[in-house]
Coordinates of C-alpha atoms in Angstrom, one line a residue:
X5 CA 21.6 60.7 -66.1
X6 CA 22.2 64.7 -65.6
X7 CA 22.2 67.7 -67.7
X8 CA 25.2 68.8 -68.8
X9 CA 24.7 71.9 -67.4
X10 CA 25.1 70.6 -64.0
X11 CA 29.0 70.4 -64.7
X12 CA 29.3 74.0 -64.6
X13 CA 27.7 75.1 -61.9
X14 CA 29.9 77.5 -59.8
X15 CA 29.2 78.2 -55.7
X16 CA 30.8 81.8 -56.0
X17 CA 30.6 82.4 -52.2
X18 CA 31.9 79.3 -51.3
X19 CA 34.9 80.4 -53.0
X20 CA 37.8 81.0 -50.9
X21 CA 41.4 83.8 -51.1
X22 CA 42.7 81.4 -53.4
X23 CA 40.8 79.8 -55.7
X24 CA 39.4 84.2 -56.4
X25 CA 43.6 84.6 -56.7
X26 CA 43.8 81.2 -59.4
X27 CA 40.5 81.6 -61.6
X28 CA 42.1 85.1 -62.4
X29 CA 45.7 84.3 -62.9
X30 CA 43.7 81.4 -65.2
X31 CA 41.7 83.7 -67.0
X32 CA 45.0 87.0 -67.7
X33 CA 47.2 83.8 -68.4
X34 CA 44.3 82.9 -71.0
X35 CA 44.2 86.3 -72.3
X36 CA 48.0 87.3 -72.6
X37 CA 48.5 84.5 -74.9
X38 CA 45.6 84.7 -77.1
X39 CA 47.9 88.7 -77.3
X40 CA 50.6 87.0 -77.6
X41 CA 49.5 84.5 -80.4
X42 CA 48.3 87.5 -82.9
X43 CA 51.3 89.0 -82.3
X44 CA 53.0 86.6 -83.9
X45 CA 50.4 84.8 -86.2
X46 CA 49.8 88.8 -87.7
X47 CA 51.6 88.8 -91.4
X48 CA 52.5 91.9 -90.3
X49 CA 54.5 91.4 -87.8
X50 CA 56.2 88.4 -89.8
X51 CA 59.6 90.8 -90.9
X52 CA 59.8 91.9 -87.3
X53 CA 60.4 88.8 -85.8
X54 CA 62.5 86.7 -89.0
X55 CA 65.2 89.6 -88.2
X56 CA 65.1 88.0 -84.0
X57 CA 65.2 84.6 -84.7
X58 CA 69.2 84.5 -84.3
X59 CA 69.1 85.8 -81.4
X60 CA 69.3 83.0 -78.6
X61 CA 72.7 81.5 -81.3
X62 CA 74.1 84.8 -81.2
X63 CA 74.9 85.3 -77.0
X64 CA 76.3 81.8 -76.6
X65 CA 79.3 82.7 -79.3
X66 CA 80.3 86.0 -76.7
X67 CA 82.1 84.8 -74.4
X68 CA 84.0 81.5 -76.5
X69 CA 86.3 84.3 -78.6
X70 CA 86.3 81.8 -81.3
X71 CA 83.6 83.6 -84.9
X72 CA 82.6 80.0 -84.9
X73 CA 81.7 79.1 -80.8
X74 CA 83.9 76.6 -79.9
X75 CA 85.2 76.2 -77.5

């Protein structure tokens, strides 16, 4: 049986440009997601985010002319 650390060894010299782009992109997206989670779940931002929760529904009512959004 092999050790667990054998599965996580990386040959950094053999990585191609596409490998590096994928690695960097994955790390950047991970950090952005962590930042977004901290922003959304921070109690200080709750009132600001709650005030914007109806925005997707308000955009639907603009072009119909009906105040209730019916066609």
